[in-house]
CSV table of C-alpha atoms in Angstrom, one decimal:
chain,number,residue,atom,x,y,z
A,1,MET,CA,-2.6,-21.5,-21.5
A,2,ASN,CA,-5.2,-21.7,-24.4
A,3,ASP,CA,-1.7,-21.2,-27.0
A,4,VAL,CA,0.5,-23.6,-25.2
A,5,ALA,CA,-2.6,-26.0,-26.1
A,6,ARG,CA,-3.2,-25.4,-29.5
A,7,LEU,CA,0.9,-25.5,-30.2
A,8,ALA,CA,1.3,-28.7,-27.9
A,9,GLY,CA,-1.7,-30.4,-30.0
A,10,VAL,CA,-2.8,-31.0,-26.4
A,11,SER,CA,-6.0,-30.0,-24.9
A,12,HIS,CA,-5.5,-27.0,-22.8
A,13,GLN,CA,-6.7,-29.3,-19.7
A,14,THR,CA,-4.0,-31.2,-20.6
A,15,VAL,CA,-1.3,-28.2,-20.1
A,16,SER,CA,-3.2,-28.0,-17.3
A,17,ARG,CA,-2.4,-30.8,-15.6
A,18,VAL,CA,1.8,-30.4,-16.1
A,19,LEU,CA,1.3,-26.9,-15.1
A,20,ASN,CA,0.3,-28.7,-12.0
A,21,GLN,CA,2.5,-31.5,-12.0
A,22,HIS,CA,-0.2,-34.8,-12.7
A,23,PRO,CA,1.4,-37.6,-12.8
A,24,SER,CA,-1.2,-38.6,-14.9
A,25,VAL,CA,0.6,-37.6,-18.0
A,26,SER,CA,3.1,-39.2,-20.4
A,27,PRO,CA,6.5,-38.0,-20.0
A,28,ALA,CA,6.3,-37.5,-23.7
A,29,THR,CA,3.6,-35.6,-23.5
A,30,ARG,CA,4.4,-33.4,-20.5
A,31,GLU,CA,7.8,-32.8,-22.6
A,32,ARG,CA,5.5,-31.5,-25.7
A,33,VAL,CA,4.2,-29.1,-23.2
A,34,LEU,CA,7.0,-27.6,-21.8
A,35,GLU,CA,8.7,-27.4,-24.6
A,36,ALA,CA,5.4,-24.9,-26.4
A,37,VAL,CA,5.2,-22.9,-22.8
A,38,ARG,CA,9.1,-22.2,-23.8
A,39,GLN,CA,9.1,-21.4,-27.1
A,40,LEU,CA,5.5,-19.0,-26.0
A,41,ASN,CA,6.9,-17.8,-23.0
A,42,TYR,CA,4.2,-18.9,-20.9
A,43,ARG,CA,4.5,-17.5,-17.0
A,44,PRO,CA,1.4,-18.8,-15.7
A,45,ASN,CA,-1.1,-16.3,-14.3
A,46,ALA,CA,-1.3,-16.4,-10.4
A,47,MET,CA,-4.4,-14.9,-10.2
A,48,ALA,CA,-5.9,-16.9,-12.5
A,49,ARG,CA,-4.7,-20.3,-11.1
A,50,GLY,CA,-6.0,-19.5,-7.8
A,51,LEU,CA,-9.5,-18.4,-10.1
A,52,ALA,CA,-10.0,-22.1,-11.3
A,53,GLY,CA,-9.2,-23.6,-7.6
A,54,ARG,CA,-12.2,-20.6,-6.8
A,55,ARG,CA,-9.4,-19.1,-4.7
A,56,SER,CA,-7.5,-16.5,-5.7
A,57,ARG,CA,-5.0,-15.7,-3.4
A,58,VAL,CA,-4.8,-11.6,-4.1
A,59,VAL,CA,-5.8,-9.4,-1.3
A,60,GLY,CA,-7.9,-5.9,-2.2
A,61,VAL,CA,-7.2,-3.0,-0.5
A,62,VAL,CA,-8.8,0.4,-0.5
A,63,SER,CA,-7.1,3.1,1.0
A,64,PHE,CA,-7.2,6.7,0.0
A,65,ASP,CA,-4.2,9.5,-1.3
A,66,THR,CA,-3.0,11.1,2.1
A,67,ILE,CA,0.4,11.5,3.4
A,68,LEU,CA,-0.7,11.2,7.2
A,69,TYR,CA,1.1,9.1,8.8
A,70,GLY,CA,-1.8,6.8,10.8
A,71,PRO,CA,-3.5,5.4,7.6
A,72,ALA,CA,0.2,5.3,5.2
A,73,SER,CA,0.8,2.8,8.5
A,74,THR,CA,-2.1,1.2,8.2
A,75,LEU,CA,-2.0,0.1,4.9
A,76,LEU,CA,1.9,-1.1,5.3
A,77,GLY,CA,1.4,-2.9,8.3
A,78,ILE,CA,-1.7,-5.0,5.9
A,79,GLU,CA,0.3,-5.2,2.5
A,80,ARG,CA,3.0,-7.1,5.4
A,81,ALA,CA,0.6,-8.9,7.5
A,82,ALA,CA,-0.7,-10.7,3.6
A,83,ARG,CA,3.0,-10.6,2.2
A,84,ALA,CA,3.3,-13.5,5.3
A,85,ALA,CA,0.8,-15.3,4.5
A,86,GLY,CA,1.2,-16.1,1.2
A,87,TYR,CA,-1.4,-13.5,-0.5
A,88,GLY,CA,-0.8,-10.3,-2.9
A,89,VAL,CA,-2.0,-7.3,-3.0
A,90,SER,CA,-4.1,-5.2,-5.2
A,91,ILE,CA,-4.7,-1.4,-4.0
A,92,VAL,CA,-7.4,0.5,-5.2
A,93,THR,CA,-6.4,4.4,-4.0
A,94,LEU,CA,-9.0,7.0,-3.9
A,95,GLU,CA,-8.2,11.2,-4.1
A,96,GLN,CA,-11.4,11.6,-2.0
A,97,VAL,CA,-13.0,9.5,0.3
A,98,ASP,CA,-16.8,9.3,-0.9
A,99,HIS,CA,-19.5,7.1,-1.4
A,100,SER,CA,-19.9,6.8,-5.6
A,101,GLY,CA,-15.8,6.8,-5.0
A,102,MET,CA,-15.8,4.1,-2.7
A,103,VAL,CA,-18.4,1.9,-4.5
A,104,ALA,CA,-16.6,2.1,-7.4
A,105,ALA,CA,-13.3,1.1,-6.4
A,106,LEU,CA,-15.2,-2.3,-4.3
A,107,GLU,CA,-16.5,-2.7,-8.2
A,108,ALA,CA,-13.2,-2.9,-9.3
A,109,LEU,CA,-11.9,-5.6,-6.8
A,110,ALA,CA,-14.8,-7.3,-7.2
A,111,ASP,CA,-14.1,-7.3,-10.9
A,112,GLN,CA,-10.6,-8.6,-10.7
A,113,SER,CA,-12.0,-11.9,-8.5
A,114,VAL,CA,-9.8,-10.9,-5.6
A,115,ALA,CA,-9.9,-12.8,-2.5
A,116,GLY,CA,-11.1,-10.8,0.1
A,117,VAL,CA,-11.2,-6.9,0.5
A,118,VAL,CA,-9.6,-4.6,2.9
A,119,VAL,CA,-11.1,-1.5,3.1
A,120,ILE,CA,-9.0,0.6,5.6
A,121,ALA,CA,-12.2,3.9,6.0
A,122,PRO,CA,-11.7,6.5,8.9
A,123,GLN,CA,-13.8,8.3,7.2
A,124,THR,CA,-18.1,8.6,8.2
A,125,ALA,CA,-18.2,8.0,4.4
A,126,ALA,CA,-16.1,5.4,3.7
A,127,ALA,CA,-17.4,3.3,6.8
A,128,ALA,CA,-21.5,3.8,5.2
A,129,ALA,CA,-19.9,3.1,2.0
A,130,LEU,CA,-19.0,-0.1,3.0
A,131,HIS,CA,-22.6,-1.6,3.2
A,132,SER,CA,-23.0,-1.8,-0.4
A,133,LEU,CA,-19.9,-4.0,-1.1
A,134,PRO,CA,-20.6,-7.1,-3.4
A,135,LEU,CA,-22.5,-10.0,-1.7
A,136,GLY,CA,-19.9,-13.3,-1.3
A,137,VAL,CA,-17.0,-10.7,-1.3
A,138,ALA,CA,-15.6,-11.3,2.2
A,139,ALA,CA,-14.8,-7.6,3.3
A,140,VAL,CA,-12.7,-6.3,6.4
A,141,ALA,CA,-12.5,-2.3,7.6
A,142,VAL,CA,-9.7,-0.7,9.5
A,143,GLU,CA,-10.1,1.6,11.7
A,144,SER,CA,-14.2,1.2,11.8
A,145,ASN,CA,-16.5,0.4,13.6
A,146,VAL,CA,-18.3,0.0,11.0
A,147,GLY,CA,-21.7,-2.5,12.7
A,148,GLY,CA,-23.4,-5.4,10.8
A,149,GLU,CA,-22.1,-8.1,9.4
A,150,ILE,CA,-18.6,-7.0,8.2
A,151,PRO,CA,-15.6,-7.6,10.8
A,152,ALA,CA,-13.7,-4.2,12.2
A,153,ILE,CA,-10.0,-3.8,13.8
A,154,SER,CA,-8.8,-0.9,15.3
A,155,VAL,CA,-6.5,0.3,17.6
A,156,ASP,CA,-8.5,0.9,20.7
A,157,GLN,CA,-8.5,5.1,20.2
A,158,VAL,CA,-11.2,5.4,23.5
A,159,THR,CA,-8.5,3.6,25.7
A,160,GLY,CA,-5.3,5.6,23.6
A,161,ALA,CA,-7.3,8.9,25.3
A,162,ARG,CA,-7.6,8.2,28.8
A,163,LEU,CA,-4.3,7.0,29.1
A,164,ALA,CA,-2.5,10.3,27.9
A,165,VAL,CA,-5.8,12.6,29.7
A,166,GLN,CA,-5.0,10.0,33.1
A,167,HIS,CA,-0.7,10.7,32.4
A,168,LEU,CA,-2.1,14.1,32.8
A,169,LEU,CA,-4.3,14.0,35.6
A,170,ASP,CA,-2.0,11.9,38.0
A,171,LEU,CA,0.9,15.0,37.2
A,172,GLY,CA,-1.9,17.1,38.7
A,173,HIS,CA,-3.0,19.0,36.3
A,174,ARG,CA,-6.7,19.7,36.3
A,175,LYS,CA,-7.7,20.9,33.2
A,176,VAL,CA,-7.0,19.4,30.2
A,177,TRP,CA,-7.4,20.9,26.8
A,178,HIS,CA,-8.2,18.6,23.3
A,179,LEU,CA,-7.1,19.9,20.3
A,180,SER,CA,-8.8,17.2,18.0
A,181,GLY,CA,-8.7,15.8,14.3
A,182,PRO,CA,-11.4,16.7,11.7
A,183,ARG,CA,-15.1,16.0,13.0
A,184,ASP,CA,-15.5,13.3,10.3
A,185,TRP,CA,-13.1,11.2,11.1
A,186,LEU,CA,-14.4,7.6,13.6
A,187,GLU,CA,-10.8,8.6,15.2
A,188,THR,CA,-11.9,12.2,16.1
A,189,HIS,CA,-14.8,10.9,17.5
A,190,GLY,CA,-12.8,7.7,20.3
A,191,ARG,CA,-10.5,10.2,21.0
A,192,ILE,CA,-13.3,12.6,22.4
A,193,GLU,CA,-15.4,10.0,23.8
A,194,GLY,CA,-11.5,9.2,25.8
A,195,TRP,CA,-10.8,12.7,26.7
A,196,ARG,CA,-14.1,12.9,27.9
A,197,SER,CA,-15.1,10.3,30.2
A,198,THR,CA,-11.8,10.0,31.9
A,199,LEU,CA,-12.4,14.3,33.0
A,200,GLU,CA,-16.1,13.6,33.7
A,201,ALA,CA,-14.3,10.3,36.1
A,202,ALA,CA,-12.4,12.9,38.0
A,203,ASP,CA,-15.4,15.2,38.0
A,204,LEU,CA,-13.6,17.9,36.2
A,205,PRO,CA,-14.8,19.8,33.3
A,206,ALA,CA,-14.4,19.8,29.6
A,207,PRO,CA,-12.4,23.2,28.4
A,208,PRO,CA,-13.7,24.2,25.1
A,209,LEU,CA,-13.1,21.9,21.8
A,210,MET,CA,-10.5,23.0,20.3
A,211,THR,CA,-10.8,21.2,16.0
A,212,GLY,CA,-7.9,20.6,13.6
A,213,ASP,CA,-7.2,18.8,10.1
A,214,TRP,CA,-4.3,16.5,11.7
A,215,SER,CA,-1.9,19.3,10.2
A,216,ALA,CA,1.1,21.2,11.1
A,217,ARG,CA,0.1,24.5,10.7
A,218,SER,CA,-3.7,24.0,12.4
A,219,GLY,CA,-1.5,22.9,15.6
A,220,TYR,CA,0.2,26.0,15.3
A,221,GLN,CA,-3.3,28.0,15.1
A,222,ALA,CA,-5.0,26.5,17.7
A,223,GLY,CA,-1.6,26.9,19.9
A,224,LEU,CA,-1.5,30.7,19.2
A,225,GLU,CA,-5.3,31.0,20.5
A,226,LEU,CA,-4.0,28.8,23.8
A,227,ALA,CA,-1.2,31.3,24.1
A,228,ARG,CA,-3.2,34.4,25.1
A,229,ARG,CA,-5.1,32.3,28.5
A,230,THR,CA,-3.4,32.3,31.4
A,231,ASP,CA,-5.7,29.5,32.8
A,232,VAL,CA,-3.7,26.4,30.0
A,233,THR,CA,-1.4,24.0,32.1
A,234,ALA,CA,-2.0,21.1,30.0
A,235,VAL,CA,-3.2,19.8,26.3
A,236,PHE,CA,-3.3,16.2,24.6
A,237,ALA,CA,-3.5,16.4,21.3
A,238,GLY,CA,-5.0,14.4,18.8
A,239,ASN,CA,-1.6,13.7,17.1
A,240,ASP,CA,1.6,14.4,17.1
A,241,GLN,CA,1.9,16.9,14.0
A,242,MET,CA,-0.9,18.2,15.6
A,243,ALA,CA,1.4,18.9,18.9
A,244,LEU,CA,4.7,19.3,16.6
A,245,GLY,CA,2.9,22.7,15.5
A,246,MET,CA,1.6,23.7,18.5
A,247,MET,CA,5.3,23.6,20.5
A,248,ARG,CA,5.9,25.9,18.1
A,249,ALA,CA,3.0,28.0,19.0
A,250,PHE,CA,4.0,28.5,22.2
A,251,HIS,CA,7.8,28.6,21.4
A,252,GLU,CA,7.6,31.9,19.5
A,253,HIS,CA,5.6,33.2,22.8
A,254,GLY,CA,8.1,32.5,24.9
A,255,ILE,CA,6.2,29.3,26.9
A,256,ARG,CA,7.5,26.6,27.5
A,257,VAL,CA,7.2,22.9,27.2
A,258,PRO,CA,7.1,21.4,29.9
A,259,ASP,CA,7.7,23.8,32.2
A,260,ASP,CA,4.6,26.2,31.6
A,261,VAL,CA,2.7,23.2,29.4
A,262,SER,CA,2.9,20.1,29.0
A,263,ILE,CA,1.6,18.4,25.7
A,264,VAL,CA,0.8,14.9,24.5
A,265,GLY,CA,0.4,13.3,21.4
A,266,PHE,CA,-1.0,10.1,19.7
A,267,ASP,CA,0.6,8.3,16.5
A,268,ASP,CA,4.2,8.0,17.8
A,269,ILE,CA,5.9,9.4,14.5
A,270,PRO,CA,9.5,8.5,13.6
A,271,GLU,CA,9.9,12.1,14.7
A,272,ALA,CA,8.7,12.4,18.2
A,273,GLU,CA,11.4,11.2,20.1
A,274,PHE,CA,13.9,13.5,18.4
A,275,LEU,CA,11.8,17.1,19.0
A,276,SER,CA,12.8,19.4,21.0
A,277,PRO,CA,11.4,18.5,24.2
A,278,PRO,CA,10.9,15.1,22.8
A,279,LEU,CA,7.3,14.0,22.8
A,280,THR,CA,5.3,12.1,24.5
A,281,THR,CA,2.7,10.3,23.0
A,282,ILE,CA,0.4,7.4,22.2
A,283,ARG,CA,1.9,4.8,20.1
A,284,GLN,CA,-0.5,3.3,17.8
A,285,ASP,CA,1.0,-0.7,16.9
A,286,PHE,CA,0.2,-1.2,12.7
A,287,ASP,CA,1.8,-3.9,12.0
A,288,GLU,CA,-0.9,-5.6,14.7
A,289,VAL,CA,-3.6,-3.5,12.9
A,290,GLY,CA,-2.5,-5.3,10.0
A,291,ARG,CA,-1.8,-9.1,11.0
A,292,ARG,CA,-5.4,-9.1,13.0
A,293,CYS,CA,-7.1,-7.4,10.3
A,294,ILE,CA,-5.8,-10.4,7.9
A,295,ALA,CA,-6.3,-12.9,10.3
A,296,ALA,CA,-9.9,-11.5,9.8
A,297,LEU,CA,-10.3,-11.6,6.9
A,298,LEU,CA,-8.6,-14.8,5.9
A,299,ARG,CA,-11.4,-16.6,8.5
A,300,ALA,CA,-14.4,-14.3,6.1
A,301,ILE,CA,-12.7,-15.8,3.4
A,302,GLU,CA,-12.5,-20.0,4.6
A,303,ALA,CA,-15.4,-19.9,6.2
A,304,ASP,CA,-17.5,-21.6,3.7
A,305,LEU,CA,-14.7,-24.3,2.4
A,306,PRO,CA,-14.8,-27.1,4.7
A,307,GLU,CA,-11.3,-27.4,3.6
A,308,GLY,CA,-10.9,-24.6,5.8
A,309,PRO,CA,-9.3,-24.0,9.1
A,310,ASP,CA,-11.4,-23.3,11.6
A,311,ARG,CA,-9.3,-20.0,12.4
A,312,PRO,CA,-10.0,-17.9,15.4
A,313,GLU,CA,-12.3,-14.9,15.7
A,314,PRO,CA,-8.8,-12.1,15.9
A,315,ASP,CA,-9.7,-9.4,19.1
A,316,PRO,CA,-10.8,-6.0,16.9
A,317,TYR,CA,-9.4,-3.8,19.0
A,318,VAL,CA,-5.4,-3.4,19.8
A,319,ALA,CA,-4.8,-1.6,23.1
A,320,PRO,CA,-2.3,1.5,22.2
A,321,THR,CA,0.2,2.5,24.5
A,322,LEU,CA,1.7,5.1,26.4
A,323,VAL,CA,5.1,6.3,25.8
A,324,LEU,CA,6.5,8.7,28.0
A,325,ARG,CA,9.3,11.6,27.4
A,326,ARG,CA,9.7,14.3,28.3
A,327,SER,CA,7.0,17.5,27.0
A,328,THR,CA,5.0,16.2,30.2
A,329,ALA,CA,5.3,17.6,33.9
A,330,ALA,CA,3.2,18.6,37.1
A,331,PRO,CA,2.3,21.8,36.5
A,332,LYS,CA,4.0,25.2,38.2
A,333,ARG,CA,1.7,27.9,37.9
């Protein structure tokens, strides 16, 4: 803008008035400024213009390097919601989620003067690092219950697990095994809680907990262990990928799904309905997570603006749904 002002022989304030179509500029001056803009091929910087008005139109997002369906879908939902609200998105991707990396990512976004920050924080280390957020930056956490003043939006993992386990109990199964995700994931804790509490409410003991790493390979390994037992009729897998691997292990050992063992997954990945048999699973509405996340962030951004709209506080928990397919049936043994 200063280059345009020098070429046109005016102040940078006059250039700003011309670009913002202020009526106080004379036609001759306006044309001189616009000619300088054309000569220099000047394009106004959207973030800088936002900062001049004390608000940028860019939202920062901290994510991490993963090919997992849940976090990737969450990021996509946030991007869609931000664009619909008229905001651009600046993403910082962490290869490894730890305290120092999270703090550096938050500081980098603060240096960009983003309007606010969304942190996809499904792991305990990421959630803990949120408390180091630079003061004065509006923030929202996703898939994380960080407590304190930072609002958080997440799928109700406990309810999702309860839906899965209760479905198996309603079919007549009296023992439901659970293959959980990694213990440092907050979603894992919620799904374990839902599994245990549903069995306790039915006065049924919980079998030994099995732990995977979200991968189909870990599901396959757990399936090999369960295939050696004779008392397994139902399994709640912590995600669809692990359910897929478990189904492969059962098939190799002549265990039929659902005739011999029923399986419920979690996520409803696009491939779930095309497995053999199609997988009964828990669906997470990631677009709704994105919409509520951006709504909560805009509410935080506009909280101190007298002209800001009075936005309602969104419900922090997005309800999951049970998707019934053909991988579950009443027990036959």
